[in-house]
PDB file of C-alpha atoms in Angstrom:
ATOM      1  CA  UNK A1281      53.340  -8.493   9.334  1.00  0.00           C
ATOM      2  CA  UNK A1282      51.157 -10.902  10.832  1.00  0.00           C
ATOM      3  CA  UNK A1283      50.258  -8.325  13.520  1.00  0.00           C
ATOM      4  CA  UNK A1284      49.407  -5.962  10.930  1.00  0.00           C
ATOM      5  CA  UNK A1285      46.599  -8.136   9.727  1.00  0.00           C
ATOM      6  CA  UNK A1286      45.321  -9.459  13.377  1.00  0.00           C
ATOM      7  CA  UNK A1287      44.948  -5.475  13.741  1.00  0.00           C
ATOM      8  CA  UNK A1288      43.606  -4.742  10.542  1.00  0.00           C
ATOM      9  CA  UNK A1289      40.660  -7.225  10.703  1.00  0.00           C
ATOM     10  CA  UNK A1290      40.082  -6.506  13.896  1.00  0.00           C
ATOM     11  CA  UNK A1291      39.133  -2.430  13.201  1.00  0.00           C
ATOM     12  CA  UNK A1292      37.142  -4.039  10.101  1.00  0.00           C
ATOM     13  CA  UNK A1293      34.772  -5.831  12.411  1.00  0.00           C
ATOM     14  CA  UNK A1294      34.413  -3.350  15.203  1.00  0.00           C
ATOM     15  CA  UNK A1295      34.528  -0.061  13.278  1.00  0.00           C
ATOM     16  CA  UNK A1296      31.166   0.690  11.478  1.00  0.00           C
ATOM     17  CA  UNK A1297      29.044   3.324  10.274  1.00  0.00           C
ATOM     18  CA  UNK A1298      25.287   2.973  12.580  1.00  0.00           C
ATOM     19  CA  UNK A1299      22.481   5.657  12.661  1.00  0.00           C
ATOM     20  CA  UNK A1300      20.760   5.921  15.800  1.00  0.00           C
ATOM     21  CA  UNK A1301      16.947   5.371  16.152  1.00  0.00           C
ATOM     22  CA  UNK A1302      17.127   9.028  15.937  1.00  0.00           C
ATOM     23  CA  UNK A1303      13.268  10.740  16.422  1.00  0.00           C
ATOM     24  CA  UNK A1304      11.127  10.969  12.908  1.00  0.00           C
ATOM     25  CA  UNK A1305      11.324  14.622  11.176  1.00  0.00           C
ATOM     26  CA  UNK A1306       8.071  16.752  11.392  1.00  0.00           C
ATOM     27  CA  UNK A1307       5.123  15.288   9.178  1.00  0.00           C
ATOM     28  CA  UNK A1308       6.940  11.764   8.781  1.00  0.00           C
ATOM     29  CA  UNK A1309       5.374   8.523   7.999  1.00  0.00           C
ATOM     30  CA  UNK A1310       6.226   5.602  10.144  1.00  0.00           C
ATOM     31  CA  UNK A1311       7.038   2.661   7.105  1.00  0.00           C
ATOM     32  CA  UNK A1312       5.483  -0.551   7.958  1.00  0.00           C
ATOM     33  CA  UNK A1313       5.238  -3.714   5.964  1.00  0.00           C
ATOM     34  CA  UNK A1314       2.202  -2.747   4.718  1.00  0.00           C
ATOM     35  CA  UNK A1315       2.129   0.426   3.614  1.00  0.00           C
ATOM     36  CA  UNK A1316       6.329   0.387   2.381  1.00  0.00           C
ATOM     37  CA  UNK A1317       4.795   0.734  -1.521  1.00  0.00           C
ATOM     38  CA  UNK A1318       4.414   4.161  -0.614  1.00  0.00           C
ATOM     39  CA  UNK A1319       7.238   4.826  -1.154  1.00  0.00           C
ATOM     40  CA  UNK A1320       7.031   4.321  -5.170  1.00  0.00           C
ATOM     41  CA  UNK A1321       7.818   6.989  -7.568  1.00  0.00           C
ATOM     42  CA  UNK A1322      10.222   9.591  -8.481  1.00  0.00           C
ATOM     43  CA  UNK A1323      12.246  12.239  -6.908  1.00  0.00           C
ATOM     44  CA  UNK A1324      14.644  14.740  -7.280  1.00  0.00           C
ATOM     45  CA  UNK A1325      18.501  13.917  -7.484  1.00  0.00           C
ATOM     46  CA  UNK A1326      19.743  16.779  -4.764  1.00  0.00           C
ATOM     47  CA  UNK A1327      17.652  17.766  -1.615  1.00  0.00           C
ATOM     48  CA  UNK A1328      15.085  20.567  -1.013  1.00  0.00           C
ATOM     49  CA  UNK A1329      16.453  23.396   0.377  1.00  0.00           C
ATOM     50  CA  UNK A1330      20.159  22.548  -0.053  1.00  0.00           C
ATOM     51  CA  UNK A1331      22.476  25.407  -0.944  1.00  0.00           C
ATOM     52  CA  UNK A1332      25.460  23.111  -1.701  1.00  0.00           C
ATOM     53  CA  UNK A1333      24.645  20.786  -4.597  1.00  0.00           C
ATOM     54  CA  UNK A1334      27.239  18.090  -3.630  1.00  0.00           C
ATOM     55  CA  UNK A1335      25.967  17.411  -0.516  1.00  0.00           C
ATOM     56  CA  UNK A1336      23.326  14.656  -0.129  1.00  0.00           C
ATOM     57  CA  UNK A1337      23.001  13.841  -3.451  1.00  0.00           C
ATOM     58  CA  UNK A1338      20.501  10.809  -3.782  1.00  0.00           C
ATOM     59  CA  UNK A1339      22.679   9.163  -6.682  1.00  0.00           C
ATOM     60  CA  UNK A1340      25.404   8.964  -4.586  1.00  0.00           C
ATOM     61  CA  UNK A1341      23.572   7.649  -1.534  1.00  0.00           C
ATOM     62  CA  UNK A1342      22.208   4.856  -3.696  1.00  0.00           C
ATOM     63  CA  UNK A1343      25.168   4.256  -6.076  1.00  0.00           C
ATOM     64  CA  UNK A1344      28.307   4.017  -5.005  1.00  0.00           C
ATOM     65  CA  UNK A1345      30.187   3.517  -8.263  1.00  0.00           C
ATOM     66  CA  UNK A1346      29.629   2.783 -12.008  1.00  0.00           C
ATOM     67  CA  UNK A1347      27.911   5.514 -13.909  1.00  0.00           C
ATOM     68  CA  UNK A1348      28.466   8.717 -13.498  1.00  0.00           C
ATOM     69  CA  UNK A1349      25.843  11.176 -13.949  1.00  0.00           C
ATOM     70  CA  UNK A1350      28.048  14.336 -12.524  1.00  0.00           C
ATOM     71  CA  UNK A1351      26.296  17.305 -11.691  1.00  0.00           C
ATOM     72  CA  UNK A1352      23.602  17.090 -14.068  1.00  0.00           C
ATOM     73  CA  UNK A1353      20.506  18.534 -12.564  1.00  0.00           C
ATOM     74  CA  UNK A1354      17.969  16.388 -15.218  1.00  0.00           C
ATOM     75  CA  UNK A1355      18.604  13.249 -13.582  1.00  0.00           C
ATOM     76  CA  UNK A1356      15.947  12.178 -11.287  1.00  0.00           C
ATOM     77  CA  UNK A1357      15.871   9.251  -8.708  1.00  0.00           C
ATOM     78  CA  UNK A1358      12.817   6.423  -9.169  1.00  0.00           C
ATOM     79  CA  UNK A1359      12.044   4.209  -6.438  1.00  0.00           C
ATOM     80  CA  UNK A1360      10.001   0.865  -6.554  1.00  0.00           C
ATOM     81  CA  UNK A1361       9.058  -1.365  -4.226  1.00  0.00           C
ATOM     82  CA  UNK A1362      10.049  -4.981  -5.390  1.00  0.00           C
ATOM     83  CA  UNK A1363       9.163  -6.547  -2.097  1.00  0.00           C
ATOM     84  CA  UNK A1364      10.093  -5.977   1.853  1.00  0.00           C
ATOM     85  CA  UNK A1365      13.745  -6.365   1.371  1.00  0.00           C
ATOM     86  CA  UNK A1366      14.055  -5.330  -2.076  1.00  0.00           C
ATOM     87  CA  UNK A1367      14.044  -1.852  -3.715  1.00  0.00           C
ATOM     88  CA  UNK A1368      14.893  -1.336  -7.186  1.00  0.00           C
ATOM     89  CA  UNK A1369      16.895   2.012  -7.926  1.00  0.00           C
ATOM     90  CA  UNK A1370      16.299   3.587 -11.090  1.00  0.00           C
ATOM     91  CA  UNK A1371      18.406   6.741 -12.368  1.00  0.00           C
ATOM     92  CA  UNK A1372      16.706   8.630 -15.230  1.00  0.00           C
ATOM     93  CA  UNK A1373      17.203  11.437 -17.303  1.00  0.00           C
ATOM     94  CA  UNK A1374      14.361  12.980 -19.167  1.00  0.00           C
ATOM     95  CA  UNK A1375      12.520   9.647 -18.981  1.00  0.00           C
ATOM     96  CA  UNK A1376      15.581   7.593 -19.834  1.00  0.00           C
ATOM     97  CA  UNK A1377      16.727   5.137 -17.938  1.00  0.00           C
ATOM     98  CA  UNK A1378      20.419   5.304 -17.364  1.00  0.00           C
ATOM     99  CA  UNK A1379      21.327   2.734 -14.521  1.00  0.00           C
ATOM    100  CA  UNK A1380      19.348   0.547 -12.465  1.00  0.00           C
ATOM    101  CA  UNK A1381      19.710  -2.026  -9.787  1.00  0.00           C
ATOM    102  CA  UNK A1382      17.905  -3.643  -7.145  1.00  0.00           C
ATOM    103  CA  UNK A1383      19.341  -3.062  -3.176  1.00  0.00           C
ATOM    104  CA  UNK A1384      18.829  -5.076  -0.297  1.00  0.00           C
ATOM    105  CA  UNK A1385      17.366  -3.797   3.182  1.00  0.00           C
ATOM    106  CA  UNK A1386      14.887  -4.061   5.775  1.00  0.00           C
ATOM    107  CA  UNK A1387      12.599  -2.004   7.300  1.00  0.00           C
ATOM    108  CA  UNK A1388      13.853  -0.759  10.920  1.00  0.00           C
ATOM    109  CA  UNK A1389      12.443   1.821  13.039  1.00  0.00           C
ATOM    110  CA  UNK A1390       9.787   3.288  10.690  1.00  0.00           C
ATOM    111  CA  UNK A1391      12.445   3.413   7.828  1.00  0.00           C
ATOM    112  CA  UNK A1392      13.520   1.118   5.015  1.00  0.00           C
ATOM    113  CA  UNK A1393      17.091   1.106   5.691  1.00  0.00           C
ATOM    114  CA  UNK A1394      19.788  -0.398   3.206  1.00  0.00           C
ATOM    115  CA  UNK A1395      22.015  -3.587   3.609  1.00  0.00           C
ATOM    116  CA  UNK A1396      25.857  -1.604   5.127  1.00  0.00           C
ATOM    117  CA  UNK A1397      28.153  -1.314   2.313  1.00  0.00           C
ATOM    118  CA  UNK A1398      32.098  -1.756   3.353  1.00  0.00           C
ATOM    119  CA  UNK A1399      34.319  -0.307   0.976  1.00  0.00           C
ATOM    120  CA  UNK A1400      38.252  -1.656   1.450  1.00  0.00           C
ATOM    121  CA  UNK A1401      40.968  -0.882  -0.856  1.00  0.00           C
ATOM    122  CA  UNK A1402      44.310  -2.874   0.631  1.00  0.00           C
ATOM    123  CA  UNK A1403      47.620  -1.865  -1.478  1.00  0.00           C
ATOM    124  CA  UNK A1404      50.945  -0.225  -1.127  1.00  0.00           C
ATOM    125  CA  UNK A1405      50.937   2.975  -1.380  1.00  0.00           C
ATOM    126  CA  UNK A1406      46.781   3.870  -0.383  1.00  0.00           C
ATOM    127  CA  UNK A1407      45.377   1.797   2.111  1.00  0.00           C
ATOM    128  CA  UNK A1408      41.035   2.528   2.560  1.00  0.00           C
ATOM    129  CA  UNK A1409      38.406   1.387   4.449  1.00  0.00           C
ATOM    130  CA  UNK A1410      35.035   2.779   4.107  1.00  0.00           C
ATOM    131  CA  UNK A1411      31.637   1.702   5.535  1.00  0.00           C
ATOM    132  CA  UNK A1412      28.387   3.426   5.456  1.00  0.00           C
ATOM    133  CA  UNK A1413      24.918   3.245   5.957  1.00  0.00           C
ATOM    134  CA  UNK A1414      21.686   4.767   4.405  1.00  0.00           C
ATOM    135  CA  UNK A1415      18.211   4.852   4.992  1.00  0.00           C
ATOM    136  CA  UNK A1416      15.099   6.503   3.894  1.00  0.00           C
ATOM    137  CA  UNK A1417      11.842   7.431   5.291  1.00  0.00           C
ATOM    138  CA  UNK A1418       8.288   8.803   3.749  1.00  0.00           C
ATOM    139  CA  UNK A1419       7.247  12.529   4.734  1.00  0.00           C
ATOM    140  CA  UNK A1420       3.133  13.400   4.932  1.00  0.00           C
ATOM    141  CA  UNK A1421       3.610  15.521   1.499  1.00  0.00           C
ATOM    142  CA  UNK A1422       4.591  12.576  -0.471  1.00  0.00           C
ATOM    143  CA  UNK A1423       8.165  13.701  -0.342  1.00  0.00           C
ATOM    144  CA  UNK A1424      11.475  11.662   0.517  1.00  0.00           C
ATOM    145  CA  UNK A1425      13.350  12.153   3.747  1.00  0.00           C
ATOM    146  CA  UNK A1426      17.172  10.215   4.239  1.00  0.00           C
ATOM    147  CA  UNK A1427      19.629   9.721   6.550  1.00  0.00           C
ATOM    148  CA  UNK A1428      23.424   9.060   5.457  1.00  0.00           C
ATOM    149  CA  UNK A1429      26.616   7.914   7.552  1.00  0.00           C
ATOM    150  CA  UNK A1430      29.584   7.310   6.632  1.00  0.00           C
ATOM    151  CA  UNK A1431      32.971   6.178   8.370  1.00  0.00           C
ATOM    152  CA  UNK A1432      36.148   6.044   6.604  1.00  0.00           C
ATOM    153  CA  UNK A1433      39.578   5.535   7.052  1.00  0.00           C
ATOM    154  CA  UNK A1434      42.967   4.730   5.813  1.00  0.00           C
ATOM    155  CA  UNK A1435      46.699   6.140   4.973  1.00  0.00           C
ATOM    156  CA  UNK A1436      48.085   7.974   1.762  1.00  0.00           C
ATOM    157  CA  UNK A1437      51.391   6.910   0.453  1.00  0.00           C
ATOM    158  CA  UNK A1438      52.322   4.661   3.682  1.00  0.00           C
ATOM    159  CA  UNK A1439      52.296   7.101   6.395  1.00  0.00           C
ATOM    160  CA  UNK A1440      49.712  10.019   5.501  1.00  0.00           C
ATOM    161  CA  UNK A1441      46.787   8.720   7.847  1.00  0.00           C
ATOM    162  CA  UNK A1442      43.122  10.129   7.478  1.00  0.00           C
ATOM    163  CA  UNK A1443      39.880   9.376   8.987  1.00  0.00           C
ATOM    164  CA  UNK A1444      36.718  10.710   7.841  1.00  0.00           C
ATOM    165  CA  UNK A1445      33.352  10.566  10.017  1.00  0.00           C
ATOM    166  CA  UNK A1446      30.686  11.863   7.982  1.00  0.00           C
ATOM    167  CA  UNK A1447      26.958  12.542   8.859  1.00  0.00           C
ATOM    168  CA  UNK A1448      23.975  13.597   6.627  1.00  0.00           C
ATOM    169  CA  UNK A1449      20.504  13.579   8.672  1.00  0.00           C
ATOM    170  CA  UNK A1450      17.196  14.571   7.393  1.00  0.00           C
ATOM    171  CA  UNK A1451      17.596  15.627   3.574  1.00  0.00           C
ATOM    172  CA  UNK A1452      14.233  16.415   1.634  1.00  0.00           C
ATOM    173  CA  UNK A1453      13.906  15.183  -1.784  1.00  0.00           C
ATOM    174  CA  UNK A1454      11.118  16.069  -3.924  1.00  0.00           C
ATOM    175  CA  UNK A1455       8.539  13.820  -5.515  1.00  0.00           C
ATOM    176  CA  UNK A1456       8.104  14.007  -9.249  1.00  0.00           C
ATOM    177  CA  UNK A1457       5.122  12.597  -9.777  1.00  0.00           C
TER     178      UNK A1457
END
């Protein structure tokens, strides 16, 4: 048993979700210190040009449980600047506000990227371990650009093992206001 955990924390520590310093999209704003308020305002809960609504969904990029908005289309993102390392996360619908919180991150590579979130779920019969990472950048029209990964992994029911590597680069999301 004891080799069981040695392993286990072991993958913990060396397995995580990273994003490259992958080149800025077309028409992107490099975010700096000083100009990271830009940022500011609302946006739209699912990307520009996405044909699949379940895929990179802002909500879910931000919020990882709690409330759950489902697929409603009203809901809209807001963003605000609290300071360098802190952005508060706002989800609205029709000018309500129906969860908010403030996230931790830095700004790295000409993006505000968000503190990793680990995800582990230790039992008997489901065994999970999830990390992921998230950032955002600024496009030249105002609008949103983000870049997901996530890398997950674990067994079902003892001996049903999965692994899921997942990748979301470059989603649009338009400004409100």
């Amino acid at each position: 048993m004891k080799i069981i955990y040695f392993l286990l924390l072991i993958s913990i520590f060396t397995s995580c979700a990273s994003l490259k310093s992958d080149k800025f999209v077309d028409g992107q704003i490099e975010l700096t210190k000083q100009n990271l308020t830009l940022i500011n305002g609302k946006y739209t809960r699912n990307p520009v040009n996405q044909s699949e609504n379940w895929k990179g969904d802002l909500f879910w990029n931000f919020y990882t449980r709690g409330y759950n908005v489902g697929a409603d289309s009203l809901c809209a993102v807001e963003l605000k600047v609290i300071d360098e390392r802190h952005l508060n996360v706002t989800i609205m619908k029709n000018d309500s506000i129906i969860k908010s919180k403030v996230l931790k991150g830095k700004i790295k590579n000409g993006y505000f990227e968000m503190k990793r979130r680990v995800f582990f779920i230790p039992t008997i019969y489901l065994n999970v371990f999830r990390t992921t990472k998230f950032r955002i950048g600024l496009l030249e029209n105002d609008n949103l650009t983000t870049d997901y990964k996530q890398l997950a992994w674990g067994t079902g029911f003892v001996v049903i093992p999965f692994i899921d590597n997942e990748k979301e680069p470059d989603f649009e999301y338009k400004k409100l206001n």
